[in-house]
Short mmCIF file of C-alpha atoms and ligand atoms in Angstrom, two decimals:
data_model
loop_
_atom_site.label_atom_id
_atom_site.label_comp_id
_atom_site.label_asym_id
_atom_site.label_seq_id
_atom_site.Cartn_x
_atom_site.Cartn_y
_atom_site.Cartn_z
CA MET S 1 -58.14 -3.75 48.46
CA LYS S 2 -54.94 -3.86 47.09
CA THR S 3 -53.12 -1.22 44.79
CA GLU S 4 -51.25 -2.06 41.69
CA LYS S 5 -47.32 -3.53 42.32
CA LYS S 6 -45.21 -1.03 44.10
CA THR S 7 -41.57 -0.80 44.61
CA ILE S 8 -39.97 0.03 47.52
CA ILE S 9 -36.40 1.09 47.75
CA ALA S 10 -34.12 1.15 50.92
CA ASN S 11 -31.25 3.83 50.72
CA TRP S 12 -29.21 2.76 53.23
CA LYS S 13 -26.53 5.49 52.40
CA THR S 14 -23.79 4.96 54.80
CA ASN S 15 -25.30 3.15 57.11
CA PRO S 16 -25.82 1.24 59.22
CA LYS S 17 -22.24 1.01 61.27
CA THR S 18 -21.16 -2.69 61.07
CA TYR S 19 -21.19 -5.21 58.54
CA SER S 20 -22.87 -6.90 60.96
CA GLU S 21 -25.76 -4.84 61.69
CA ALA S 22 -26.26 -4.59 57.93
CA VAL S 23 -26.33 -8.70 58.09
CA THR S 24 -28.85 -8.26 60.86
CA LEU S 25 -31.27 -5.54 58.80
CA ALA S 26 -31.82 -7.05 55.82
CA ALA S 27 -32.74 -10.08 57.30
CA GLY S 28 -35.59 -8.58 59.28
CA TYR S 29 -36.76 -6.73 56.36
CA PRO S 30 -40.30 -8.22 54.65
CA GLU S 31 -40.14 -10.00 51.81
CA SER S 32 -41.15 -8.99 47.76
CA SER S 33 -44.46 -10.15 46.77
CA ASP S 34 -47.49 -10.38 44.20
CA SER S 35 -47.82 -6.24 45.44
CA ILE S 36 -44.79 -4.90 46.56
CA ASP S 37 -40.91 -5.30 45.02
CA ILE S 38 -38.20 -4.61 47.21
CA VAL S 39 -35.06 -2.65 46.89
CA ILE S 40 -32.40 -2.37 48.99
CA CYS S 41 -29.87 -0.34 48.22
CA PRO S 42 -26.37 -1.06 50.82
CA PRO S 43 -23.70 1.21 51.09
CA PRO S 44 -20.62 -0.31 48.69
CA VAL S 45 -18.64 -1.49 51.46
CA PHE S 46 -21.17 -3.93 52.48
CA GLN S 47 -22.97 -4.77 48.79
CA MET S 48 -22.54 -8.54 49.17
CA VAL S 49 -24.52 -8.67 51.95
CA PRO S 50 -27.25 -11.79 51.99
CA LEU S 51 -30.38 -10.63 50.97
CA LEU S 52 -33.74 -12.55 51.18
CA ASP S 53 -33.86 -14.18 48.18
CA THR S 54 -37.31 -11.72 46.73
CA THR S 55 -35.61 -8.66 47.86
CA ALA S 56 -33.31 -7.23 44.47
CA ARG S 57 -30.03 -5.88 45.14
CA GLY S 58 -29.60 -1.81 44.32
CA ALA S 59 -26.39 0.30 44.88
CA GLN S 60 -26.20 3.93 45.43
CA ASP S 61 -24.05 5.06 42.71
CA VAL S 62 -22.23 4.09 39.36
CA HIS S 63 -19.12 5.54 37.73
CA SER S 64 -18.97 6.33 34.15
CA GLU S 65 -15.20 7.37 34.11
CA LYS S 66 -12.68 4.41 33.07
CA ASN S 67 -10.16 3.80 35.53
CA ALA S 68 -11.66 5.89 38.30
CA THR S 69 -9.85 5.10 41.76
CA GLY S 70 -12.25 4.49 44.43
CA GLY S 71 -15.25 3.93 41.74
CA TRP S 72 -17.01 0.73 40.46
CA SER S 73 -18.20 0.06 37.16
CA ALA S 74 -22.34 -0.80 35.38
CA GLU S 75 -20.45 -4.30 34.47
CA GLN S 76 -19.12 -4.62 37.84
CA LEU S 77 -22.77 -3.95 39.69
CA SER S 78 -24.17 -6.19 37.18
CA SER S 79 -21.80 -8.88 37.43
CA ILE S 80 -22.80 -9.90 41.16
CA GLY S 81 -26.16 -9.18 40.88
CA VAL S 82 -27.28 -5.52 40.90
CA THR S 83 -30.14 -5.17 39.19
CA HIS S 84 -31.17 -1.14 40.10
CA CYS S 85 -28.86 1.98 41.03
CA ILE S 86 -29.56 4.77 42.48
CA VAL S 87 -27.91 7.66 39.91
CA GLY S 88 -28.33 11.78 40.76
CA HIS S 89 -29.80 11.77 44.44
CA SER S 90 -29.10 15.50 45.52
CA GLU S 91 -26.47 14.10 48.02
CA ARG S 92 -24.33 13.14 44.80
CA ARG S 93 -25.40 16.54 43.08
CA ALA S 94 -24.03 18.05 45.87
CA LEU S 95 -20.52 16.80 45.56
CA GLY S 96 -20.64 18.06 41.89
CA GLU S 97 -22.98 15.55 40.06
CA THR S 98 -24.66 17.00 37.28
CA ASN S 99 -27.96 16.84 34.79
CA GLN S 100 -25.72 15.62 31.92
CA SER S 101 -23.21 13.01 33.95
CA VAL S 102 -26.65 11.41 35.54
CA ASN S 103 -27.58 11.14 31.69
CA GLU S 104 -24.48 9.27 31.30
CA LYS S 105 -24.84 7.04 33.63
CA ILE S 106 -28.72 6.18 32.91
CA ARG S 107 -27.09 5.30 29.16
CA LEU S 108 -24.47 3.03 30.89
CA LEU S 109 -26.70 1.19 33.22
CA LEU S 110 -29.69 0.13 30.80
CA ALA S 111 -26.66 -0.99 28.53
CA HIS S 112 -26.13 -3.73 31.31
CA SER S 113 -29.79 -3.93 32.07
CA ILE S 114 -29.67 -2.37 35.35
CA VAL S 115 -32.94 -0.11 36.30
CA PRO S 116 -31.75 3.56 36.72
CA ILE S 117 -33.52 5.08 39.95
CA VAL S 118 -32.98 8.73 39.15
CA CYS S 119 -33.92 11.32 40.98
CA VAL S 120 -35.05 14.69 40.60
CA GLY S 121 -35.54 17.32 42.56
CA GLU S 122 -35.62 21.50 43.47
CA LEU S 123 -33.59 22.41 46.38
CA GLU S 124 -36.50 25.03 47.62
CA ARG S 125 -39.94 25.84 47.43
CA ASP S 126 -40.12 30.17 46.22
CA ASP S 127 -43.46 31.87 46.20
CA THR S 128 -42.71 33.05 42.78
CA MET S 129 -42.85 29.28 41.48
CA GLU S 130 -39.32 29.26 40.02
CA TYR S 131 -39.28 26.01 41.29
CA ILE S 132 -41.17 24.58 38.49
CA GLN S 133 -38.70 26.17 35.69
CA PHE S 134 -35.79 24.57 37.35
CA LEU S 135 -37.50 21.02 37.00
CA ILE S 136 -38.56 21.06 33.87
CA ASN S 137 -34.93 22.06 32.98
CA GLN S 138 -33.90 19.35 35.11
CA ILE S 139 -35.98 16.93 33.87
CA HIS S 140 -34.97 17.65 30.28
CA GLU S 141 -31.23 17.37 30.81
CA THR S 142 -31.03 14.97 32.39
CA PHE S 143 -33.42 12.64 30.21
CA SER S 144 -32.26 14.48 27.23
CA GLY S 145 -31.70 11.95 24.12
CA ILE S 146 -33.03 8.66 26.24
CA SER S 147 -35.85 6.89 24.11
CA ARG S 148 -39.98 6.17 25.09
CA THR S 149 -38.71 2.37 25.43
CA GLU S 150 -35.54 2.94 27.07
CA LEU S 151 -38.18 5.33 29.74
CA GLU S 152 -39.92 2.35 30.22
CA SER S 153 -36.87 0.34 32.29
CA VAL S 154 -36.47 3.86 34.17
CA ILE S 155 -37.53 4.23 37.62
CA VAL S 156 -38.17 8.44 38.37
CA ALA S 157 -37.70 9.53 41.58
CA TYR S 158 -39.49 12.60 42.87
CA GLU S 159 -37.09 13.71 46.04
CA PRO S 160 -37.63 17.46 47.39
CA VAL S 161 -34.21 18.36 48.45
CA TRP S 162 -35.84 20.77 51.07
CA ALA S 163 -37.96 17.41 52.37
CA ILE S 164 -35.59 15.12 52.71
CA GLY S 165 -33.15 13.88 55.57
CA ALA S 166 -32.79 15.38 59.38
CA THR S 167 -32.73 18.95 58.66
CA SER S 168 -36.12 19.16 56.53
CA THR S 169 -37.99 22.35 57.83
CA ARG S 170 -41.27 20.24 56.61
CA PRO S 171 -42.87 17.17 54.70
CA CYS S 172 -43.52 17.21 51.63
CA SER S 173 -47.67 17.12 51.20
CA ALA S 174 -48.99 14.46 49.43
CA GLN S 175 -51.07 16.86 47.24
CA GLU S 176 -47.56 18.60 46.38
CA CYS S 177 -45.92 15.40 45.67
CA ARG S 178 -49.03 14.96 42.87
CA GLU S 179 -48.94 18.32 41.22
CA ILE S 180 -44.71 17.24 40.57
CA ILE S 181 -45.21 13.39 39.55
CA LEU S 182 -47.78 14.58 36.72
CA LEU S 183 -45.51 17.36 36.08
CA ILE S 184 -42.56 14.66 35.36
CA GLN S 185 -45.17 12.81 33.11
CA ARG S 186 -45.66 14.75 31.51
CA GLU S 187 -42.49 16.49 30.93
CA LEU S 188 -40.82 12.91 29.59
CA ILE S 189 -43.97 12.76 27.22
CA GLN S 190 -42.74 16.01 25.72
CA ILE S 191 -39.14 14.55 25.67
CA THR S 192 -40.25 10.84 23.98
CA GLY S 193 -43.11 11.64 21.88
CA ASN S 194 -45.98 9.80 23.05
CA LEU S 195 -45.20 7.38 25.62
CA PRO S 196 -48.54 5.89 27.42
CA ILE S 197 -48.73 7.76 30.87
CA GLY S 198 -48.86 4.45 32.75
CA LYS S 199 -45.51 3.28 31.12
CA ILE S 200 -43.68 6.10 33.52
CA THR S 201 -42.56 4.82 36.46
CA THR S 202 -42.26 7.10 39.50
CA VAL S 203 -41.47 7.12 43.12
CA TYR S 204 -41.67 9.28 45.94
CA GLY S 205 -38.55 9.90 48.91
CA GLY S 206 -38.21 12.55 51.09
CA SER S 207 -38.67 12.09 54.89
CA VAL S 208 -41.17 9.09 53.85
CA ASN S 209 -42.43 6.76 57.21
CA ALA S 210 -44.47 4.37 58.18
CA GLU S 211 -47.55 6.50 59.12
CA ASN S 212 -47.16 8.19 55.67
CA ALA S 213 -46.31 5.98 52.97
CA ARG S 214 -49.74 5.09 52.11
CA GLU S 215 -50.83 9.08 51.30
CA TYR S 216 -47.66 9.32 49.14
CA ILE S 217 -49.38 6.17 47.14
CA THR S 218 -52.70 6.96 47.13
CA VAL S 219 -53.30 10.90 46.99
CA GLY S 220 -49.83 11.30 45.23
CA GLY S 221 -50.13 9.07 42.83
CA CYS S 222 -46.40 7.30 42.95
CA ASP S 223 -45.70 3.66 41.78
CA GLY S 224 -43.16 3.34 44.79
CA LEU S 225 -41.47 5.16 47.68
CA LEU S 226 -37.58 5.83 48.12
CA ILE S 227 -37.35 5.60 51.64
CA GLY S 228 -33.97 6.92 53.86
CA ARG S 229 -33.71 7.09 57.14
CA ALA S 230 -36.78 4.75 58.02
CA SER S 231 -35.07 1.79 56.14
CA LEU S 232 -32.60 1.92 58.77
CA ASP S 233 -35.12 -0.25 61.21
CA ALA S 234 -36.62 -3.75 60.02
CA THR S 235 -40.07 -3.24 61.95
CA THR S 236 -40.14 0.14 60.67
CA MET S 237 -40.02 -1.13 57.19
CA ASN S 238 -42.29 -3.93 57.92
CA SER S 239 -44.94 -1.77 59.10
CA LEU S 240 -44.52 0.85 56.17
CA VAL S 241 -44.67 -2.08 53.39
CA GLN S 242 -47.67 -3.52 55.35
CA ASN S 243 -49.39 -0.02 55.07
CA SER S 244 -48.37 0.66 51.87
CA ILE S 245 -50.00 -2.42 50.04
CA THR S 246 -53.42 -2.52 51.73
CA TYR S 247 -55.98 0.52 51.99
CA PRO S 248 -59.72 0.79 52.20
P1 LIG B 1 -35.12 10.36 53.98
O1 LIG B 1 -33.78 10.14 52.89
O2 LIG B 1 -35.74 9.29 53.72
O3 LIG B 1 -33.82 10.06 55.00
O4 LIG B 1 -35.79 11.98 53.99
C1 LIG B 1 -34.98 10.15 51.73
C2 LIG B 1 -32.78 10.08 50.88
O5 LIG B 1 -32.47 10.73 50.91
O6 LIG B 1 -33.33 9.39 49.78
#
């Protein structure tokens, strides 16, 4: 049985080490298909790496300030064929990104018809469940004033910070993922009024690999995945995509 169309987003972060490795990596990726959209977000310095015709080009951030030395604008991204852009990743929030600046970036990207991939997620899980209130505040501030129609062009990525990267203490279970995906949908419905639930696209990111990918989609209830480390190996990405599209 096939799932509904899913989106698999590769976040290469500051990898790979050389441009020629980036070319080889992108060329070995699986194709997008009727079941899966593949989006590659290379580092800015390798943004012009050739991609397969069916692969969407994404960015890892955008800058809202004018004349920000070292930055790049939504207009520039659009002019080189970038169709998606991650904003609010925890690694950028750790460098000073706020809910307010993410909100501004969402608007800028939408104004240039680029799909914002908006990351939200708690830093840690506490027994007293304060992380739930943290998430609710983060979602409300990040999406403040974003309309129902605009939200239909956004991908929301649930990325629990404690489950991301090599320092992660344990993976987020698919059930834990599902609970927060439902929370995100509930809060976004509150922000925008009666948005039909099927219109909010959510993906999960944090220690996803070829083995656990399927569970985040089937049990976790996501429309796709945001992949860090596992996206740096083309063979792994082929298995991951294969595992994500077909299940009993
Ligand atoms: P990871 O990173 O898959 O290496 O945990 C995910 C991310 O940071 O988006």
